[in-house]
Short mmCIF file of C-alpha atoms in Angstrom, two decimals:
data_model
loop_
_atom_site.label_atom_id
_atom_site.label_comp_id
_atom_site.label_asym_id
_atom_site.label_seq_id
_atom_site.Cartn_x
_atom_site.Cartn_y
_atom_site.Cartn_z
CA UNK A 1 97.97 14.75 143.88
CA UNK A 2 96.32 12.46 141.72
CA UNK A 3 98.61 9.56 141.50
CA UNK A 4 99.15 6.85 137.74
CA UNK A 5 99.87 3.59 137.98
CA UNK A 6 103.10 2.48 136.54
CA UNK A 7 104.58 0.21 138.80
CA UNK A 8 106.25 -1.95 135.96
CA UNK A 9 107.80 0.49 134.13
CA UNK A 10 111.14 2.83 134.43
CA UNK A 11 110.50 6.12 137.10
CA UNK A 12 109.57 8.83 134.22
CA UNK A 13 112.05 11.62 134.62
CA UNK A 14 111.19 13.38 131.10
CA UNK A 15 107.95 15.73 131.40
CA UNK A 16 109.68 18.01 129.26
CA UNK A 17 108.98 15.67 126.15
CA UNK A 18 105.49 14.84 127.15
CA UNK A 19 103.35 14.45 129.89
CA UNK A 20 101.14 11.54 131.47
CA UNK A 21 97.20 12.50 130.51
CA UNK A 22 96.11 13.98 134.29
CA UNK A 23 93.36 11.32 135.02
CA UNK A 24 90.39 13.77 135.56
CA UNK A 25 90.99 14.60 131.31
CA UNK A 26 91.18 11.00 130.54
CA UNK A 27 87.84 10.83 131.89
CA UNK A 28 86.73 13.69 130.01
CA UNK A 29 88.09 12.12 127.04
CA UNK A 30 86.18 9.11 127.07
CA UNK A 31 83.22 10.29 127.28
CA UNK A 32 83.98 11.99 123.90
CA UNK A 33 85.40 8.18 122.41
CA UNK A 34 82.79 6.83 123.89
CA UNK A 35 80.13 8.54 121.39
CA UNK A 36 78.19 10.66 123.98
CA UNK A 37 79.38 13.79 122.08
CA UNK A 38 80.56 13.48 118.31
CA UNK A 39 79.29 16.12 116.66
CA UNK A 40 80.84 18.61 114.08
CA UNK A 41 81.16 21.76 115.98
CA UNK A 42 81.01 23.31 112.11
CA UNK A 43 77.53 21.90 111.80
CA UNK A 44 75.02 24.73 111.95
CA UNK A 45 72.12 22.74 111.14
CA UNK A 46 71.22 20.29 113.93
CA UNK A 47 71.88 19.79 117.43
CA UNK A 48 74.66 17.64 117.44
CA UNK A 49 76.93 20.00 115.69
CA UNK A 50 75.60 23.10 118.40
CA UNK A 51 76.41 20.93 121.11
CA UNK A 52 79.74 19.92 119.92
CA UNK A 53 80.14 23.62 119.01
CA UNK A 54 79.41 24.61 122.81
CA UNK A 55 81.94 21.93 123.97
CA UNK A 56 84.27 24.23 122.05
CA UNK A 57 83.46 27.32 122.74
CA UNK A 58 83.71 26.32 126.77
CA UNK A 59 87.17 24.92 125.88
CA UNK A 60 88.04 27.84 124.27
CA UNK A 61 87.26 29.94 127.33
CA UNK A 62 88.97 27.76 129.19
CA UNK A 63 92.17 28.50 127.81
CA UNK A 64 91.75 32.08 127.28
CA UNK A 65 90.78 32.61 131.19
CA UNK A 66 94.44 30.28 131.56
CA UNK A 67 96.53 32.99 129.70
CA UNK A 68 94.26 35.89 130.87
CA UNK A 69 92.56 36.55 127.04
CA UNK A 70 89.95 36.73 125.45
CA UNK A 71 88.14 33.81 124.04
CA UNK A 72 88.41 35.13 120.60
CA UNK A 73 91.76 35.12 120.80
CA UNK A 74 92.87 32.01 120.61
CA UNK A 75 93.08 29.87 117.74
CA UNK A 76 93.03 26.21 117.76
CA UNK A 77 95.88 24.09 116.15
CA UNK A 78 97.65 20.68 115.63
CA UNK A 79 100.08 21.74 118.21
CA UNK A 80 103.40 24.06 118.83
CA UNK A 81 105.27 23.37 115.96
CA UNK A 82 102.07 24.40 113.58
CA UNK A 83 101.45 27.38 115.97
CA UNK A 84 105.01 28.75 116.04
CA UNK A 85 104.91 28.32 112.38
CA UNK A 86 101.87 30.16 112.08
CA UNK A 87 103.49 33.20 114.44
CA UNK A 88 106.71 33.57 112.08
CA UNK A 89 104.42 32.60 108.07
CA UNK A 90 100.98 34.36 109.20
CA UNK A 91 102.83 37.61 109.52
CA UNK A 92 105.29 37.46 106.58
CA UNK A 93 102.43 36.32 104.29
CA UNK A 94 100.11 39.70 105.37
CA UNK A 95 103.30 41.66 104.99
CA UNK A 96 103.40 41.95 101.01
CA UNK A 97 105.51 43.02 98.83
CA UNK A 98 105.28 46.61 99.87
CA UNK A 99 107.83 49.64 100.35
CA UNK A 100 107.53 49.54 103.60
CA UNK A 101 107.73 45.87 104.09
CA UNK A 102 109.00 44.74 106.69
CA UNK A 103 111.93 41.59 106.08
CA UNK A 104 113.65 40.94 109.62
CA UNK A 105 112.82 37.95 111.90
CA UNK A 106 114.80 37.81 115.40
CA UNK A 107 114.79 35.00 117.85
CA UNK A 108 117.73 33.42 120.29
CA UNK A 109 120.52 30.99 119.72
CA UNK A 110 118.31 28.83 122.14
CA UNK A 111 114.98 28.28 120.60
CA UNK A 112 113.15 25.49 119.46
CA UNK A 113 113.52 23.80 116.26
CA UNK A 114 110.05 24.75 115.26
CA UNK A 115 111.45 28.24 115.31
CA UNK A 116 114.95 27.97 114.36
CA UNK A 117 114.20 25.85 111.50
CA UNK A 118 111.49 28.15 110.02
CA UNK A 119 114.28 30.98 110.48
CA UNK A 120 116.73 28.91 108.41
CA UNK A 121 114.13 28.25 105.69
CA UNK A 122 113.57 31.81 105.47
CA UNK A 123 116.85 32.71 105.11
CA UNK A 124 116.85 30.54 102.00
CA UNK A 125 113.89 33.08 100.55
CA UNK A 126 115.76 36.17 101.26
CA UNK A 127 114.60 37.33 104.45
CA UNK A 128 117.34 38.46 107.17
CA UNK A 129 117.20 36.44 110.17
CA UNK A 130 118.87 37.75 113.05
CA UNK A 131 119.89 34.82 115.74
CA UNK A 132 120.81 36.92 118.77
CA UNK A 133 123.18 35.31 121.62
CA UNK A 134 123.03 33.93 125.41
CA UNK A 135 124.51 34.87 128.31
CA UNK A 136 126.11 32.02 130.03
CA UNK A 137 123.58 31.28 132.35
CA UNK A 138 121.04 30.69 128.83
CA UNK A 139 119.25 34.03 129.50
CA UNK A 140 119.33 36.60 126.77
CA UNK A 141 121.69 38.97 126.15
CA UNK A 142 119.42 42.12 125.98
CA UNK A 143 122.27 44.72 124.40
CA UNK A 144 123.07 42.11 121.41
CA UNK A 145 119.20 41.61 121.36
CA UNK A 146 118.64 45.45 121.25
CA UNK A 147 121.46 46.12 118.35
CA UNK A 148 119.34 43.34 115.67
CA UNK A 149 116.05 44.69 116.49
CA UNK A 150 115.06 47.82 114.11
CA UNK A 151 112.26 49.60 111.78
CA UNK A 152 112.43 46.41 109.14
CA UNK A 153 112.25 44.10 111.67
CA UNK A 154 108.50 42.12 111.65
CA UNK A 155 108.77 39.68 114.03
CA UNK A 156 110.56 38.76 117.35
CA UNK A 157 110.19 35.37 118.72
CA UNK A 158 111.64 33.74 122.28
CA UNK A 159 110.55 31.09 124.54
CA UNK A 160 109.13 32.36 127.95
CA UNK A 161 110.75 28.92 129.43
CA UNK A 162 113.59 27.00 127.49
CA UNK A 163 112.46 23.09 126.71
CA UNK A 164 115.98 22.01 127.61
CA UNK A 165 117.31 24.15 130.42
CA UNK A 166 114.26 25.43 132.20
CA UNK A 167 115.27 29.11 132.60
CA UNK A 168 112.88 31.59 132.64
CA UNK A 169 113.40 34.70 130.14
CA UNK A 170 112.87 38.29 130.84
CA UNK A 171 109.64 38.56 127.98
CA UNK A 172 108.83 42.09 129.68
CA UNK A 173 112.12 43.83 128.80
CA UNK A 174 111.68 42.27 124.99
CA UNK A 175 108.37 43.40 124.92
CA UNK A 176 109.64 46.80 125.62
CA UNK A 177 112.37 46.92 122.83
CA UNK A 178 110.49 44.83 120.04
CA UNK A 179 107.08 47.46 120.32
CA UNK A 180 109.55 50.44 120.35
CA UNK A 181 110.80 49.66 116.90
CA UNK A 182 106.76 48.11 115.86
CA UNK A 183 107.61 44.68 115.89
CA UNK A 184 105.28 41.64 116.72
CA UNK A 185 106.60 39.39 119.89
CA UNK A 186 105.86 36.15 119.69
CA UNK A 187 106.95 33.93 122.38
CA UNK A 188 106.46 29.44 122.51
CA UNK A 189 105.26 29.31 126.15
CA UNK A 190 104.80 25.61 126.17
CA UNK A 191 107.42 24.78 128.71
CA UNK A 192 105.95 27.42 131.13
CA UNK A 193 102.52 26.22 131.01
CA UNK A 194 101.57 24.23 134.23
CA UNK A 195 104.80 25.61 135.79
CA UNK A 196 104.82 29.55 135.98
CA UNK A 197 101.65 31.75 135.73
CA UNK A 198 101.34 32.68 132.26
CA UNK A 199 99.22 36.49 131.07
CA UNK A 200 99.58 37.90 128.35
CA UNK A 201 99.13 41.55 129.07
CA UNK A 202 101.84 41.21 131.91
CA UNK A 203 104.37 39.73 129.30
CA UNK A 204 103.41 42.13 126.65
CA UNK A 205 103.59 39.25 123.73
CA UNK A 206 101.34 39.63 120.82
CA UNK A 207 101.35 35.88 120.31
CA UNK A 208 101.90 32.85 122.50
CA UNK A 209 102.63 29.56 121.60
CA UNK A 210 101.04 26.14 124.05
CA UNK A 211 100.65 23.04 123.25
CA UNK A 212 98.09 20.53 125.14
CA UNK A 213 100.37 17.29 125.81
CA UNK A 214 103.17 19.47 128.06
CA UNK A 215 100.79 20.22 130.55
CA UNK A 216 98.95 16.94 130.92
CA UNK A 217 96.19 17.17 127.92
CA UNK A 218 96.19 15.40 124.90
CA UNK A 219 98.90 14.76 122.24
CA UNK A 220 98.23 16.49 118.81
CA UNK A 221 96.31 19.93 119.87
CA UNK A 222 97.28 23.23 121.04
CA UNK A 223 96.53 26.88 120.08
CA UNK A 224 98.00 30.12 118.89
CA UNK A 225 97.01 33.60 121.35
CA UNK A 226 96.57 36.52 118.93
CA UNK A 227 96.56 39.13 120.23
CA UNK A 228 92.73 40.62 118.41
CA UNK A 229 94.46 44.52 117.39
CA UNK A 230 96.91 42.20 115.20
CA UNK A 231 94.82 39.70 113.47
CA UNK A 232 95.28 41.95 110.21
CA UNK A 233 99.05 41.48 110.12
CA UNK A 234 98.60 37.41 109.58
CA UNK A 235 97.51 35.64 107.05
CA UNK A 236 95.94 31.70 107.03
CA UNK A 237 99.21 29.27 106.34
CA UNK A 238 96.06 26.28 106.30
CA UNK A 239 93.68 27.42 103.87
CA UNK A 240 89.67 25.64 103.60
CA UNK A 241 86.75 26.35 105.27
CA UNK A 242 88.04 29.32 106.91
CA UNK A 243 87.92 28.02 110.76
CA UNK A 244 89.21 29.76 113.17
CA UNK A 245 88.46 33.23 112.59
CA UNK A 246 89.56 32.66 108.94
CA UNK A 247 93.06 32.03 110.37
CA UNK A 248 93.56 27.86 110.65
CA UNK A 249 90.82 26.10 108.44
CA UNK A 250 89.90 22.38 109.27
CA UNK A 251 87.38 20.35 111.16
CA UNK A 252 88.36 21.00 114.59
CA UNK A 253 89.13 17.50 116.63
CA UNK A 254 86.22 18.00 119.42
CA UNK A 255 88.33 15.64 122.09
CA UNK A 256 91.59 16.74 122.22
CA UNK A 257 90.10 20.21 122.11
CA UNK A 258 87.77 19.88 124.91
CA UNK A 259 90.75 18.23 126.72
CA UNK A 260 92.87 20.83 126.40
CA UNK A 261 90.45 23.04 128.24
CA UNK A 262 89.93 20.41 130.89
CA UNK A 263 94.11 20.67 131.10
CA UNK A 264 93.96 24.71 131.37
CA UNK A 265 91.14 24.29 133.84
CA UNK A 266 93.32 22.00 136.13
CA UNK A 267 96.37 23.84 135.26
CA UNK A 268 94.61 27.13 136.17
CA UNK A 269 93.80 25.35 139.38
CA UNK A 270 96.64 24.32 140.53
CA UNK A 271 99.67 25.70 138.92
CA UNK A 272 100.94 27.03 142.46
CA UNK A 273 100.48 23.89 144.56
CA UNK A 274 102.31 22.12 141.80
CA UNK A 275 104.67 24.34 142.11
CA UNK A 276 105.12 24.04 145.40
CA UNK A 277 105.67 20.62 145.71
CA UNK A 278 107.58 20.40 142.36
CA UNK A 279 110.18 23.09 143.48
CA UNK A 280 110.81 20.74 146.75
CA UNK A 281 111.51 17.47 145.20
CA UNK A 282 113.53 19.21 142.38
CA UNK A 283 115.82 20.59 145.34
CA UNK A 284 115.97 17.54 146.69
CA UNK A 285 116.84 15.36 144.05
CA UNK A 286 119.45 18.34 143.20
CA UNK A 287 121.19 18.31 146.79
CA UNK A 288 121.33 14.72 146.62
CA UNK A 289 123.18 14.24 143.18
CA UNK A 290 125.50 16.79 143.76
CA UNK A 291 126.63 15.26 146.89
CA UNK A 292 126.68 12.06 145.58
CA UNK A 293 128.37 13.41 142.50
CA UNK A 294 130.92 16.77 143.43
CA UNK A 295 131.67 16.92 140.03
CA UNK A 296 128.43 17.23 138.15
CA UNK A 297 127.65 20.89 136.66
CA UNK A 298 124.05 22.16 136.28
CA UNK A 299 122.87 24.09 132.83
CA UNK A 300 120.92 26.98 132.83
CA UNK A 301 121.08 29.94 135.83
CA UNK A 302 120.41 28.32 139.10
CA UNK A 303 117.25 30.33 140.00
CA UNK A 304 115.74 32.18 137.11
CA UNK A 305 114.39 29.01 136.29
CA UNK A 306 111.35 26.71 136.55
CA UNK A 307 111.04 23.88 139.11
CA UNK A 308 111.37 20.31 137.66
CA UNK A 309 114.55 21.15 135.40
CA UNK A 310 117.86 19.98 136.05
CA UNK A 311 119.80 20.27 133.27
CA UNK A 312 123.18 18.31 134.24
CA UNK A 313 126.23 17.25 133.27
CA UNK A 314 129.17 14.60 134.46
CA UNK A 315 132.25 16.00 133.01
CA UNK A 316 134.14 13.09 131.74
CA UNK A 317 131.03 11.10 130.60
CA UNK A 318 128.80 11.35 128.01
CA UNK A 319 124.87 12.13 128.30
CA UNK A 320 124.38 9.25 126.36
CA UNK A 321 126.80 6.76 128.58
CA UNK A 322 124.83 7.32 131.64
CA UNK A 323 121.26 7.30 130.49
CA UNK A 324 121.79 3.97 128.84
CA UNK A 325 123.34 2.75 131.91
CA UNK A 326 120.29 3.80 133.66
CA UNK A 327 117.73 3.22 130.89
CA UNK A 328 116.10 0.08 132.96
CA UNK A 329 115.62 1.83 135.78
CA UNK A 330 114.27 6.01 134.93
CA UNK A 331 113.65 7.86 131.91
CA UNK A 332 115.62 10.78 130.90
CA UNK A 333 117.22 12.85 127.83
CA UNK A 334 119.94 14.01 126.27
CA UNK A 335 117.80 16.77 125.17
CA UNK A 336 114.69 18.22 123.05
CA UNK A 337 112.23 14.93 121.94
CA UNK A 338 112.21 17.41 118.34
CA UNK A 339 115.27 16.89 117.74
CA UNK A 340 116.54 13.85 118.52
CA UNK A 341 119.32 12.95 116.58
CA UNK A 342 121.24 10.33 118.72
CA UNK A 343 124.79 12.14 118.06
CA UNK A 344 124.98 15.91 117.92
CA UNK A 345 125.41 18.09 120.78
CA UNK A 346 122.68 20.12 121.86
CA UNK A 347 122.57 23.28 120.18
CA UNK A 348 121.47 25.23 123.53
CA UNK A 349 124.32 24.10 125.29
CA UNK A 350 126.94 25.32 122.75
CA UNK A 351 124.81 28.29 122.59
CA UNK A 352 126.00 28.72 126.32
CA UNK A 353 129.23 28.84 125.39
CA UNK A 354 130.48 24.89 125.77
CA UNK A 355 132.52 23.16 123.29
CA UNK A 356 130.77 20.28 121.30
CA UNK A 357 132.05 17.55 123.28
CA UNK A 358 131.32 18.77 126.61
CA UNK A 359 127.61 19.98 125.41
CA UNK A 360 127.67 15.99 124.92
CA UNK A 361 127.67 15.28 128.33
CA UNK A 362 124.23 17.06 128.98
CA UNK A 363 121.44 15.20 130.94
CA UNK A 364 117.67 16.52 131.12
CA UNK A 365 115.94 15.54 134.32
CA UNK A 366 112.24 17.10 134.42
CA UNK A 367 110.18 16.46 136.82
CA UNK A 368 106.14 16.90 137.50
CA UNK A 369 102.51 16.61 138.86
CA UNK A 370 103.17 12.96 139.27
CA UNK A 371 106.61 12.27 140.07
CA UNK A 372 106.64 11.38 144.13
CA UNK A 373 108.81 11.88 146.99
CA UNK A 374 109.64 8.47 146.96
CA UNK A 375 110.41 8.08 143.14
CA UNK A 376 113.26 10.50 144.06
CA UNK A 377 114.06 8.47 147.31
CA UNK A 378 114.79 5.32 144.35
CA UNK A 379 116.47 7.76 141.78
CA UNK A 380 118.70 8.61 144.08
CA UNK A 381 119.48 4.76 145.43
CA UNK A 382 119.45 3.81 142.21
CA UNK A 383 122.08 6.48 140.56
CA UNK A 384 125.00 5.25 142.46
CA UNK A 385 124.00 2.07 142.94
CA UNK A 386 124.05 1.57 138.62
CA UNK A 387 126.80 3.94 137.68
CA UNK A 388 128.83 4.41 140.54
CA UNK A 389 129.38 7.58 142.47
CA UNK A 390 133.41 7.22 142.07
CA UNK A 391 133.20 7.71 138.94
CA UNK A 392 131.93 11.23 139.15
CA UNK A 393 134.37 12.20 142.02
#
């Protein structure tokens, strides 16, 4: 493991917001800020833009071999939100105005804003949006999923791994009842990248959502996977100089993108031993709360799930309460960094079936490459020793 220094600052418990820059991309990063490569990989003319263009193209391929694609199928963008955006507008705006349009979007009570949010506006511009329900345990409910997906549906979108609860959804089955009725899947795999293997043939997804800075890249890149038989049914939302396969226009930002690949490289690498290692310290930290704290209820079924999530609540306290009392010492949330609002529940955990004020008392604890045995060794002096652990009995 390749260790960061940050000796002064609060143990980071929150690598489902963002995580720490892996060391062996910040060095690939400065050599680009440094000026040793600065090309325009648009430039056609000289040999700064075809070696800028090269540092591109080996990016690219290093992100297709990390989803098991091929290199022209992924398209560069700002990040998730623009590339879940793109997956919902691209196909709508290819669809027409035709009599056999199709005018149905599904996704889950549990998704991103970047997808509900979209939905919502498109319910405002006459389009039927179907938000199907959970299960308890925040896995779909395939026979409510099955009765809102028909012929007029055009696009169904779920996350592979949920940003708030971890758990892990079944994209095979969906794949299976979205293609049967000639639907597009589209699923925001940006929680699962780093922490489960990711291919898109296996999933059966015609478009997959990551985004560089949740698996240890840089902030403010990240790509859509297009599946290449469905490139006709989108259309650009960015219009220009017709980039990306006419798809996403702009001047492509050569270090974040060549970072990103450096990211899938690792990721590729050593998404197993990470695992691993993860899976143990997330057990540990787990056993050790709960005995500390009888009380405290976990979010999220307890195994279909990725390592590094704890999703937990202390009945009788709000998420808030405790992370402030702990704010000095680690970093956590009360939820998605997207939607931060401060004072609403979160909407996944009503979605599981919790009344507003209980949803209130949810905690995210995410762990990852970096966090150590002995940071959990302090996290779990340093709970009761802040808050209490009678309290929680």
């Amino acid at each position: 493991m390749h260790g960061l220094n940050m000796q002064h600052l609060p143990i980071y418990l929150d690598y489902q917001a963002t995580t720490p820059l892996d060391p062996r991309v910040s060095e690939l990063l400065l050599k680009f800020y440094r000026g040793e490569s600065f090309g325009n990989p648009h430039s056609v003319d000289h040999v700064y833009g075809w070696n800028a263009a090269a540092c591109v193209r080996e990016a690219r391929a290093q992100v297709a071999e990390f989803v098991q694609a091929d290199d022209d199928e992924i398209l560069f963008t700002s990040g998730a939100t623009e590339s879940c955006n793109l997956a919902l507008l691209g196909p709508i705006a290819a669809n027409g105005k035709t009599s056999e349009r199709r005018l149905e979007i599904v996704t889950l009570a549990t998704e991103h804003p970047a997808i509900l949010e979209t939905v919502y506006a498109l319910q405002q511009g006459g389009f039927t949006c179907h938000v199907a329900p959970v299960t308890r345990d925040g896995l779909v409910d395939l026979p409510s999923l099955k009765e809102v997906i028909n012929e007029r549906t055009l696009v169904v979108s779920v996350m592979l791994v949920n940003n708030e609860i971890g758990v892990i959804q079944p994209l095979s089955a969906i794949a299976e009842l979205t293609h049967r009725h000639g639907a597009l899947l589209h699923t925001d795999a940006t929680q699962a990248a780093g922490r489960i293997t990711i291919d898109v043939a296996t999933l059966g997804v015609d478009l997959l959502t990551l985004s560089s800075h949740k698996m240890y890249g840089p902030q403010g890149v990240g790509c859509l996977y297009v599946r290449e038989e469905i490139k006709p049914r989108l259309r650009a939302m960015i219009t220009g100089g017709g980039q990306e396969y006419g798809l996403r226009s702009g001047t492509l930002p050569l270090p974040l993108i060549a970072g990103f690949g450096k990211a899938c490289e690792i990721a590729a690498a050593e998404t197993l031993a990470d695992h691993q290692r993860i899976k143990a310290l997330t057990r540990v930290l787990w056993e050790g709360l709960k005995e500390l704290f009888p009380s405290m209820r976990l979010h999220g079924h307890p195994e279909k799930r990725i390592a590094g999530n704890l999703n937990v609540a202390f009945p009788g306290y709000s998420g808030e309460e405790i992370i402030a009392l702990l704010r000095d010492q680690m970093a956590m949330a009360t939820g998605s960094a997207c939607s931060s609002s401060g004072t609403e529940p979160s909407h996944v955990i009503v979605a599981l079936g919790f009344p507003p004020d209980e949803a209130l008392q949810a905690i995210r604890i995410s762990l990852g490459r970096f966090t150590t045995d002995r940071e959990i060794e302090q996290v779990l002096e340093l709970f009761p020793r802040t808050i209490g652990s009678g309290m929680f009995h």
